[in-house]
Amino acid sequence: PLFEAIMISIPYALEIRTIIIDNCQLSVIFHHFNEILLRGQQVTKIEFINCDFTNSLSYFKQGITTNGLFKPSIWSFNSTLINESFSSLFDSLTLLNCDIKSLTFDNCTFSNETMSAVFQSIFFNSCFHHLEHFALNGTTQFYDLPFQIASLACCSWVMLSKCLHSISLSNCGIDASSCIPQLMKFDTGLTNLSFSGSNFNNPLVFKTPPVLNHLIFLDLSNSSFTVESLISIFNIINDHLLTIDGLDLSQIQFSDDNQKTTFLEKIENLTVDELKTLVFDDNVLEEKQTCSFASFISKQKCLKHLIINNSIQVSDSSEGIISLINAIKNLDLVTLSLRSDK
């Protein structure tokens, strides 16, 4: 009942850049879509949080066909039930006649059918054919998500324009060791890849040299590893199969702490070619482990950015702290973040 009053209170001259629609019945919101559009000609981002898309399509179509100035390039869906009603509206986004460059699904619930429908819309609707960033995070019932992402990477429009710079599949529990080689088969323009919260329990192996062989940043934070699988990433870099400028190994998980010790001992004398950024937050290290890590850091002569917050126990690791400081002193760092709560 307050919607019209809120709309009236917003000046027409106010340039609205972002619209966030939170916990709403969209058939009601889109009924007043023209009022939003009159004040939303400069909108670049629209975000839906826990919204109900039931019976909203007709109102959405009516709004966008009577006003051709609404062309957000950033679309985000959070905690949304991806059902048939959603799929129908999502497929109609092509009517906006705009380029959607960023598309994010956070903690959304799919079925096998609706996930396929969403990807089919992305594959074939021209509004998505300049997509630069795609994220699908927090969906653990991912059905054929690895296949769909690999299919996205080999779309003709992706390979022709090389527009897809960033993909995030965080907290989906995906087998990253098998997905990464699939995405590296095609030159998509991909530079940033996030598999935070994934399973990485097998070594990274490329059966053939990857076509896409350079990543600016790879996020593997909060992922589970074996000693062999984690070391394989460094080996891939040193074998010049894949250059990775930046690597996030925050809060890495092993089956037991002995594996963490074994891993750090094995990399003590390892130099990782061309590694420029290392994020190693929230990996609590004992004194011996800190000494091993310090030895590893001292060998990374290309390193420019080092972030190791809440990993070093200052109160219980005096020898390790000294070793780490000595290692850092000999590096030509641009950025250093070293904070500890212990």
mmCIF file of C-alpha atoms in Angstrom:
data_model
loop_
_atom_site.group_PDB
_atom_site.id
_atom_site.type_symbol
_atom_site.label_atom_id
_atom_site.label_comp_id
_atom_site.label_asym_id
_atom_site.label_seq_id
_atom_site.Cartn_x
_atom_site.Cartn_y
_atom_site.Cartn_z
ATOM 1 C CA PRO A 1 0.000 0.000 0.000
ATOM 2 C CA LEU A 2 2.960 2.356 0.534
ATOM 3 C CA PHE A 3 4.526 1.653 -2.862
ATOM 4 C CA GLU A 4 2.888 4.566 -4.709
ATOM 5 C CA ALA A 5 3.735 6.972 -1.871
ATOM 6 C CA ILE A 6 7.373 5.860 -1.988
ATOM 7 C CA MET A 7 7.463 6.358 -5.749
ATOM 8 C CA ILE A 8 6.000 9.835 -5.456
ATOM 9 C CA SER A 9 8.596 10.765 -2.851
ATOM 10 C CA ILE A 10 11.476 9.970 -5.223
ATOM 11 C CA PRO A 11 12.329 13.010 -7.382
ATOM 12 C CA TYR A 12 12.265 12.455 -11.128
ATOM 13 C CA ALA A 13 15.624 14.172 -11.403
ATOM 14 C CA LEU A 14 17.266 11.684 -9.015
ATOM 15 C CA GLU A 15 19.612 9.369 -10.906
ATOM 16 C CA ILE A 16 19.039 5.873 -9.546
ATOM 17 C CA ARG A 17 21.921 3.535 -10.407
ATOM 18 C CA THR A 18 20.945 0.426 -8.436
ATOM 19 C CA ILE A 19 17.561 -1.147 -7.691
ATOM 20 C CA ILE A 20 17.337 -3.782 -4.942
ATOM 21 C CA ILE A 21 14.057 -5.668 -4.631
ATOM 22 C CA ASP A 22 14.046 -7.662 -1.400
ATOM 23 C CA ASN A 23 11.509 -10.282 -0.330
ATOM 24 C CA CYS A 24 8.740 -9.107 -2.658
ATOM 25 C CA GLN A 25 5.944 -10.552 -4.737
ATOM 26 C CA LEU A 26 7.096 -9.392 -8.173
ATOM 27 C CA SER A 27 3.657 -9.498 -9.748
ATOM 28 C CA VAL A 28 2.843 -6.588 -7.412
ATOM 29 C CA ILE A 29 6.125 -4.743 -7.964
ATOM 30 C CA PHE A 30 6.036 -5.076 -11.758
ATOM 31 C CA HIS A 31 2.449 -3.828 -11.773
ATOM 32 C CA HIS A 32 4.045 -0.454 -10.937
ATOM 33 C CA PHE A 33 7.023 -1.004 -13.220
ATOM 34 C CA ASN A 34 6.410 2.089 -15.297
ATOM 35 C CA GLU A 35 6.780 4.225 -12.171
ATOM 36 C CA ILE A 36 10.129 2.600 -11.518
ATOM 37 C CA LEU A 37 11.218 3.037 -15.120
ATOM 38 C CA LEU A 38 10.446 6.740 -15.140
ATOM 39 C CA ARG A 39 13.042 7.105 -12.383
ATOM 40 C CA GLY A 40 15.305 4.290 -13.509
ATOM 41 C CA GLN A 41 16.675 5.382 -16.861
ATOM 42 C CA GLN A 42 20.217 5.425 -15.453
ATOM 43 C CA VAL A 43 19.941 2.093 -13.632
ATOM 44 C CA THR A 44 22.957 -0.145 -14.261
ATOM 45 C CA LYS A 45 22.293 -2.838 -11.645
ATOM 46 C CA ILE A 46 19.179 -4.663 -10.462
ATOM 47 C CA GLU A 47 19.222 -7.192 -7.632
ATOM 48 C CA PHE A 48 16.458 -9.564 -6.530
ATOM 49 C CA ILE A 49 16.658 -11.065 -3.035
ATOM 50 C CA ASN A 50 14.272 -13.878 -2.057
ATOM 51 C CA CYS A 51 11.595 -12.729 -4.494
ATOM 52 C CA ASP A 52 8.581 -14.625 -5.817
ATOM 53 C CA PHE A 53 8.361 -14.529 -9.627
ATOM 54 C CA THR A 54 4.910 -16.170 -9.849
ATOM 55 C CA ASN A 55 2.573 -14.447 -12.370
ATOM 56 C CA SER A 56 5.065 -11.611 -12.886
ATOM 57 C CA LEU A 57 5.884 -12.161 -16.567
ATOM 58 C CA SER A 58 2.949 -10.285 -18.124
ATOM 59 C CA TYR A 59 3.547 -7.172 -15.997
ATOM 60 C CA PHE A 60 7.269 -7.285 -16.760
ATOM 61 C CA LYS A 61 6.670 -7.536 -20.502
ATOM 62 C CA GLN A 62 4.144 -4.715 -20.398
ATOM 63 C CA GLY A 63 6.628 -2.461 -18.606
ATOM 64 C CA ILE A 64 9.612 -3.063 -20.848
ATOM 65 C CA THR A 65 7.653 -2.806 -24.094
ATOM 66 C CA THR A 66 6.239 0.622 -23.175
ATOM 67 C CA ASN A 67 9.589 1.993 -21.985
ATOM 68 C CA GLY A 68 12.782 1.186 -23.873
ATOM 69 C CA LEU A 69 15.163 3.068 -21.582
ATOM 70 C CA PHE A 70 15.513 0.435 -18.853
ATOM 71 C CA LYS A 71 18.740 -1.426 -19.684
ATOM 72 C CA PRO A 72 20.638 -2.643 -16.601
ATOM 73 C CA SER A 73 23.878 -4.427 -17.478
ATOM 74 C CA ILE A 74 24.280 -6.093 -14.057
ATOM 75 C CA TRP A 75 21.690 -8.627 -12.884
ATOM 76 C CA SER A 76 21.848 -10.437 -9.554
ATOM 77 C CA PHE A 77 19.558 -13.053 -8.011
ATOM 78 C CA ASN A 78 19.992 -13.996 -4.367
ATOM 79 C CA SER A 79 18.201 -16.745 -2.391
ATOM 80 C CA THR A 80 15.752 -17.197 -5.246
ATOM 81 C CA LEU A 81 13.663 -20.242 -6.148
ATOM 82 C CA ILE A 82 14.465 -20.864 -9.791
ATOM 83 C CA ASN A 83 11.166 -22.334 -10.982
ATOM 84 C CA GLU A 84 9.242 -22.248 -14.240
ATOM 85 C CA SER A 85 7.927 -18.733 -13.556
ATOM 86 C CA PHE A 86 11.463 -17.484 -13.072
ATOM 87 C CA SER A 87 12.720 -19.273 -16.201
ATOM 88 C CA SER A 88 10.004 -17.676 -18.328
ATOM 89 C CA LEU A 89 10.826 -14.183 -17.114
ATOM 90 C CA PHE A 90 14.577 -14.786 -17.415
ATOM 91 C CA ASP A 91 14.106 -15.884 -21.025
ATOM 92 C CA SER A 92 12.201 -12.655 -21.719
ATOM 93 C CA LEU A 93 15.173 -10.454 -20.726
ATOM 94 C CA THR A 94 16.156 -10.480 -24.384
ATOM 95 C CA LEU A 95 13.224 -8.086 -24.942
ATOM 96 C CA LEU A 96 15.225 -5.387 -23.140
ATOM 97 C CA ASN A 97 17.457 -5.172 -26.191
ATOM 98 C CA CYS A 98 20.530 -4.509 -24.033
ATOM 99 C CA ASP A 99 23.861 -6.149 -23.242
ATOM 100 C CA ILE A 100 23.878 -7.937 -19.883
ATOM 101 C CA LYS A 101 27.527 -8.024 -18.835
ATOM 102 C CA SER A 102 27.284 -9.439 -15.320
ATOM 103 C CA LEU A 103 25.013 -12.248 -14.143
ATOM 104 C CA THR A 104 25.050 -13.622 -10.588
ATOM 105 C CA PHE A 105 23.088 -16.358 -8.832
ATOM 106 C CA ASP A 106 23.838 -16.563 -5.091
ATOM 107 C CA ASN A 107 22.343 -19.325 -2.941
ATOM 108 C CA CYS A 108 19.548 -20.010 -5.429
ATOM 109 C CA THR A 109 17.565 -23.248 -5.628
ATOM 110 C CA PHE A 110 17.409 -24.959 -9.015
ATOM 111 C CA SER A 111 15.837 -28.089 -10.371
ATOM 112 C CA ASN A 112 17.464 -30.064 -13.157
ATOM 113 C CA GLU A 113 14.951 -28.628 -15.626
ATOM 114 C CA THR A 114 15.253 -24.989 -14.549
ATOM 115 C CA MET A 115 19.056 -25.063 -14.503
ATOM 116 C CA SER A 116 19.002 -26.340 -18.074
ATOM 117 C CA ALA A 117 16.446 -23.675 -19.060
ATOM 118 C CA VAL A 118 18.531 -20.851 -17.574
ATOM 119 C CA PHE A 119 21.656 -21.958 -19.433
ATOM 120 C CA GLN A 120 19.734 -22.391 -22.679
ATOM 121 C CA SER A 121 18.605 -18.780 -22.383
ATOM 122 C CA ILE A 122 22.210 -17.673 -21.820
ATOM 123 C CA PHE A 123 23.458 -19.725 -24.770
ATOM 124 C CA PHE A 124 20.928 -18.470 -27.303
ATOM 125 C CA ASN A 125 19.586 -15.065 -26.233
ATOM 126 C CA SER A 126 21.606 -12.206 -27.692
ATOM 127 C CA CYS A 127 21.298 -10.058 -24.548
ATOM 128 C CA PHE A 128 23.822 -12.367 -22.846
ATOM 129 C CA HIS A 129 26.306 -12.489 -25.712
ATOM 130 C CA HIS A 130 28.557 -9.830 -24.187
ATOM 131 C CA LEU A 131 28.669 -11.486 -20.773
ATOM 132 C CA GLU A 132 31.871 -10.615 -18.896
ATOM 133 C CA HIS A 133 31.145 -12.043 -15.442
ATOM 134 C CA PHE A 134 29.132 -15.147 -14.548
ATOM 135 C CA ALA A 135 28.662 -16.424 -10.996
ATOM 136 C CA LEU A 136 26.640 -19.294 -9.645
ATOM 137 C CA ASN A 137 27.509 -19.619 -5.970
ATOM 138 C CA GLY A 138 26.170 -21.687 -3.102
ATOM 139 C CA THR A 139 24.216 -24.206 -5.162
ATOM 140 C CA THR A 140 25.194 -27.650 -3.872
ATOM 141 C CA GLN A 141 22.544 -29.598 -5.808
ATOM 142 C CA PHE A 142 24.274 -28.664 -9.020
ATOM 143 C CA TYR A 143 22.987 -31.446 -11.284
ATOM 144 C CA ASP A 144 24.931 -31.005 -14.544
ATOM 145 C CA LEU A 145 26.518 -27.651 -13.603
ATOM 146 C CA PRO A 146 30.078 -28.682 -14.644
ATOM 147 C CA PHE A 147 28.775 -29.678 -18.074
ATOM 148 C CA GLN A 148 26.753 -26.469 -18.437
ATOM 149 C CA ILE A 149 29.751 -24.285 -17.516
ATOM 150 C CA ALA A 150 31.968 -26.149 -19.974
ATOM 151 C CA SER A 151 29.282 -25.646 -22.628
ATOM 152 C CA LEU A 152 29.185 -21.921 -21.853
ATOM 153 C CA ALA A 153 32.962 -21.732 -22.327
ATOM 154 C CA CYS A 154 32.763 -23.245 -25.800
ATOM 155 C CA CYS A 155 29.837 -21.164 -27.087
ATOM 156 C CA SER A 156 30.679 -19.637 -30.460
ATOM 157 C CA TRP A 157 29.921 -16.086 -29.246
ATOM 158 C CA VAL A 158 32.215 -16.542 -26.225
ATOM 159 C CA MET A 159 35.133 -17.798 -28.304
ATOM 160 C CA LEU A 160 34.585 -15.154 -30.971
ATOM 161 C CA SER A 161 34.352 -12.136 -28.645
ATOM 162 C CA LYS A 162 36.515 -13.517 -25.784
ATOM 163 C CA CYS A 163 34.284 -11.512 -23.481
ATOM 164 C CA LEU A 164 33.883 -13.925 -20.558
ATOM 165 C CA HIS A 165 36.577 -12.686 -18.167
ATOM 166 C CA SER A 166 35.338 -14.010 -14.821
ATOM 167 C CA ILE A 167 33.592 -17.196 -13.646
ATOM 168 C CA SER A 168 32.691 -17.971 -10.035
ATOM 169 C CA LEU A 169 31.392 -21.343 -8.859
ATOM 170 C CA SER A 170 32.013 -20.842 -5.150
ATOM 171 C CA ASN A 171 30.615 -23.020 -2.372
ATOM 172 C CA CYS A 172 29.075 -25.494 -4.788
ATOM 173 C CA GLY A 173 31.227 -28.445 -3.676
ATOM 174 C CA ILE A 174 32.380 -28.955 -7.260
ATOM 175 C CA ASP A 175 35.340 -31.142 -8.205
ATOM 176 C CA ALA A 176 37.620 -28.280 -9.248
ATOM 177 C CA SER A 177 40.450 -30.566 -10.361
ATOM 178 C CA SER A 178 38.279 -31.863 -13.219
ATOM 179 C CA CYS A 179 36.458 -28.590 -14.004
ATOM 180 C CA ILE A 180 39.542 -26.395 -14.434
ATOM 181 C CA PRO A 181 41.028 -28.413 -17.344
ATOM 182 C CA GLN A 182 37.640 -28.312 -19.086
ATOM 183 C CA LEU A 183 37.503 -24.504 -18.890
ATOM 184 C CA MET A 184 41.094 -24.148 -20.084
ATOM 185 C CA LYS A 185 40.343 -25.967 -23.351
ATOM 186 C CA PHE A 186 38.950 -22.829 -24.964
ATOM 187 C CA ASP A 187 40.204 -19.255 -25.312
ATOM 188 C CA THR A 188 37.259 -17.458 -23.731
ATOM 189 C CA GLY A 189 39.148 -14.420 -22.477
ATOM 190 C CA LEU A 190 38.850 -15.867 -18.938
ATOM 191 C CA THR A 191 41.226 -14.181 -16.483
ATOM 192 C CA ASN A 192 39.625 -14.734 -13.049
ATOM 193 C CA LEU A 193 38.310 -18.053 -11.783
ATOM 194 C CA SER A 194 36.795 -18.792 -8.373
ATOM 195 C CA PHE A 195 36.270 -22.302 -7.036
ATOM 196 C CA SER A 196 36.158 -21.313 -3.370
ATOM 197 C CA GLY A 197 34.636 -24.049 -1.227
ATOM 198 C CA SER A 198 35.324 -26.776 -3.778
ATOM 199 C CA ASN A 199 36.756 -30.287 -3.593
ATOM 200 C CA PHE A 200 40.291 -30.582 -4.933
ATOM 201 C CA ASN A 201 41.134 -34.126 -3.965
ATOM 202 C CA ASN A 202 42.872 -35.188 -7.175
ATOM 203 C CA PRO A 203 45.997 -33.720 -8.800
ATOM 204 C CA LEU A 204 45.446 -31.118 -11.510
ATOM 205 C CA VAL A 205 46.225 -32.817 -14.822
ATOM 206 C CA PHE A 206 46.053 -31.529 -18.388
ATOM 207 C CA LYS A 207 45.848 -34.374 -20.932
ATOM 208 C CA THR A 208 46.727 -31.861 -23.628
ATOM 209 C CA PRO A 209 48.310 -28.408 -23.180
ATOM 210 C CA PRO A 210 45.557 -25.890 -22.346
ATOM 211 C CA VAL A 211 44.569 -23.389 -25.016
ATOM 212 C CA LEU A 212 43.868 -20.804 -22.322
ATOM 213 C CA ASN A 213 47.128 -20.812 -20.376
ATOM 214 C CA HIS A 214 47.073 -17.647 -18.272
ATOM 215 C CA LEU A 215 44.921 -16.685 -15.275
ATOM 216 C CA ILE A 216 45.280 -13.404 -13.436
ATOM 217 C CA PHE A 217 43.665 -14.861 -10.313
ATOM 218 C CA LEU A 218 42.545 -18.311 -9.130
ATOM 219 C CA ASP A 219 40.519 -18.497 -5.900
ATOM 220 C CA LEU A 220 40.658 -21.910 -4.182
ATOM 221 C CA SER A 221 39.976 -20.644 -0.668
ATOM 222 C CA ASN A 222 38.082 -22.835 1.806
ATOM 223 C CA SER A 223 38.641 -25.886 -0.409
ATOM 224 C CA SER A 224 39.626 -29.416 0.570
ATOM 225 C CA PHE A 225 42.946 -30.790 -0.706
ATOM 226 C CA THR A 226 45.340 -33.664 -0.475
ATOM 227 C CA VAL A 227 49.073 -32.957 -0.314
ATOM 228 C CA GLU A 228 49.491 -34.204 -3.888
ATOM 229 C CA SER A 229 46.567 -32.224 -5.313
ATOM 230 C CA LEU A 230 47.773 -28.926 -3.833
ATOM 231 C CA ILE A 231 51.380 -29.394 -4.917
ATOM 232 C CA SER A 232 50.156 -30.271 -8.416
ATOM 233 C CA ILE A 233 48.967 -26.657 -8.848
ATOM 234 C CA PHE A 234 52.483 -25.385 -8.244
ATOM 235 C CA ASN A 235 53.887 -28.041 -10.581
ATOM 236 C CA ILE A 236 51.493 -27.021 -13.361
ATOM 237 C CA ILE A 237 52.746 -23.438 -13.047
ATOM 238 C CA ASN A 238 56.410 -24.482 -13.033
ATOM 239 C CA ASP A 239 55.889 -26.762 -16.023
ATOM 240 C CA HIS A 240 54.625 -23.663 -17.900
ATOM 241 C CA LEU A 241 51.304 -25.313 -18.708
ATOM 242 C CA LEU A 242 49.333 -22.621 -16.895
ATOM 243 C CA THR A 243 50.543 -19.235 -15.656
ATOM 244 C CA ILE A 244 48.720 -18.066 -12.521
ATOM 245 C CA ASP A 245 49.552 -14.545 -11.355
ATOM 246 C CA GLY A 246 47.511 -14.662 -8.152
ATOM 247 C CA LEU A 247 46.409 -17.552 -5.949
ATOM 248 C CA ASP A 248 44.051 -17.583 -2.950
ATOM 249 C CA LEU A 249 44.728 -20.524 -0.625
ATOM 250 C CA SER A 250 42.943 -19.148 2.429
ATOM 251 C CA GLN A 251 41.470 -21.602 4.922
ATOM 252 C CA ILE A 252 42.639 -24.682 3.047
ATOM 253 C CA GLN A 253 41.437 -27.982 4.451
ATOM 254 C CA PHE A 254 43.253 -31.289 4.806
ATOM 255 C CA SER A 255 41.939 -34.480 6.343
ATOM 256 C CA ASP A 256 44.350 -33.989 9.287
ATOM 257 C CA ASP A 257 46.983 -31.535 10.456
ATOM 258 C CA ASN A 258 49.784 -33.959 9.604
ATOM 259 C CA GLN A 259 48.968 -33.436 5.918
ATOM 260 C CA LYS A 260 49.344 -29.676 6.352
ATOM 261 C CA THR A 261 52.790 -30.238 7.889
ATOM 262 C CA THR A 262 53.783 -32.608 5.083
ATOM 263 C CA PHE A 263 52.619 -30.124 2.435
ATOM 264 C CA LEU A 264 54.573 -27.231 3.973
ATOM 265 C CA GLU A 265 57.696 -29.362 4.316
ATOM 266 C CA LYS A 266 57.487 -30.387 0.659
ATOM 267 C CA ILE A 267 57.288 -26.790 -0.595
ATOM 268 C CA GLU A 268 60.074 -25.398 1.631
ATOM 269 C CA ASN A 269 62.545 -25.184 -1.259
ATOM 270 C CA LEU A 270 60.012 -24.735 -4.070
ATOM 271 C CA THR A 271 60.047 -21.670 -6.301
ATOM 272 C CA VAL A 272 56.753 -20.998 -8.082
ATOM 273 C CA ASP A 273 57.536 -19.186 -11.312
ATOM 274 C CA GLU A 274 55.786 -15.867 -11.887
ATOM 275 C CA LEU A 275 53.536 -16.059 -8.811
ATOM 276 C CA LYS A 276 52.841 -12.400 -7.996
ATOM 277 C CA THR A 277 50.025 -12.605 -5.431
ATOM 278 C CA LEU A 278 49.491 -15.124 -2.640
ATOM 279 C CA VAL A 279 46.571 -14.987 -0.198
ATOM 280 C CA PHE A 280 47.016 -17.390 2.723
ATOM 281 C CA ASP A 281 44.523 -16.184 5.324
ATOM 282 C CA ASP A 282 43.081 -18.268 8.178
ATOM 283 C CA ASN A 283 45.533 -21.155 7.929
ATOM 284 C CA VAL A 284 46.607 -21.467 11.554
ATOM 285 C CA LEU A 285 50.262 -22.567 11.580
ATOM 286 C CA GLU A 286 52.274 -24.053 14.413
ATOM 287 C CA GLU A 287 55.854 -22.870 14.889
ATOM 288 C CA LYS A 288 57.468 -25.587 12.750
ATOM 289 C CA GLN A 289 54.869 -25.055 10.043
ATOM 290 C CA THR A 290 55.525 -21.299 10.115
ATOM 291 C CA CYS A 291 59.254 -21.929 9.578
ATOM 292 C CA SER A 292 58.484 -24.132 6.562
ATOM 293 C CA PHE A 293 56.134 -21.493 5.165
ATOM 294 C CA ALA A 294 58.770 -18.783 5.702
ATOM 295 C CA SER A 295 61.298 -20.853 3.766
ATOM 296 C CA PHE A 296 58.813 -21.186 0.902
ATOM 297 C CA ILE A 297 58.065 -17.444 0.892
ATOM 298 C CA SER A 298 61.761 -16.575 0.754
ATOM 299 C CA LYS A 299 62.055 -18.388 -2.608
ATOM 300 C CA GLN A 300 59.262 -16.425 -4.320
ATOM 301 C CA LYS A 301 61.262 -13.622 -5.926
ATOM 302 C CA CYS A 302 58.395 -12.547 -8.214
ATOM 303 C CA LEU A 303 55.971 -12.131 -5.309
ATOM 304 C CA LYS A 304 54.543 -8.596 -5.007
ATOM 305 C CA HIS A 305 51.436 -9.054 -2.862
ATOM 306 C CA LEU A 306 51.368 -11.250 0.252
ATOM 307 C CA ILE A 307 48.284 -11.563 2.490
ATOM 308 C CA ILE A 308 48.590 -13.898 5.500
ATOM 309 C CA ASN A 309 46.051 -12.739 8.074
ATOM 310 C CA ASN A 310 45.197 -14.961 11.056
ATOM 311 C CA SER A 311 47.631 -17.679 10.007
ATOM 312 C CA ILE A 312 50.631 -16.888 12.210
ATOM 313 C CA GLN A 313 50.261 -17.409 15.972
ATOM 314 C CA VAL A 314 52.332 -14.526 17.258
ATOM 315 C CA SER A 315 52.241 -15.580 20.919
ATOM 316 C CA ASP A 316 53.329 -19.182 20.323
ATOM 317 C CA SER A 317 55.672 -18.945 17.349
ATOM 318 C CA SER A 318 58.649 -16.684 18.125
ATOM 319 C CA GLU A 319 61.125 -18.619 15.962
ATOM 320 C CA GLY A 320 58.621 -18.878 13.151
ATOM 321 C CA ILE A 321 57.893 -15.127 13.299
ATOM 322 C CA ILE A 322 61.598 -14.297 13.049
ATOM 323 C CA SER A 323 62.006 -16.635 10.070
ATOM 324 C CA LEU A 324 58.989 -15.110 8.350
ATOM 325 C CA ILE A 325 60.121 -11.523 8.921
ATOM 326 C CA ASN A 326 63.576 -12.337 7.553
ATOM 327 C CA ALA A 327 61.983 -13.928 4.489
ATOM 328 C CA ILE A 328 59.717 -10.926 3.905
ATOM 329 C CA LYS A 329 62.595 -8.452 4.280
ATOM 330 C CA ASN A 330 64.312 -9.965 1.251
ATOM 331 C CA LEU A 331 61.261 -9.646 -1.009
ATOM 332 C CA ASP A 332 60.317 -6.623 -3.087
ATOM 333 C CA LEU A 333 56.717 -6.515 -1.880
ATOM 334 C CA VAL A 334 54.195 -3.854 -2.861
ATOM 335 C CA THR A 335 51.476 -5.141 -0.515
ATOM 336 C CA LEU A 336 51.808 -6.942 2.813
ATOM 337 C CA SER A 337 48.888 -7.795 5.097
ATOM 338 C CA LEU A 338 49.927 -9.641 8.245
ATOM 339 C CA ARG A 339 47.399 -9.606 11.065
ATOM 340 C CA SER A 340 46.879 -12.053 13.887
ATOM 341 C CA ASP A 341 44.256 -12.332 16.598
ATOM 342 C CA LYS A 342 46.403 -14.783 18.578
#
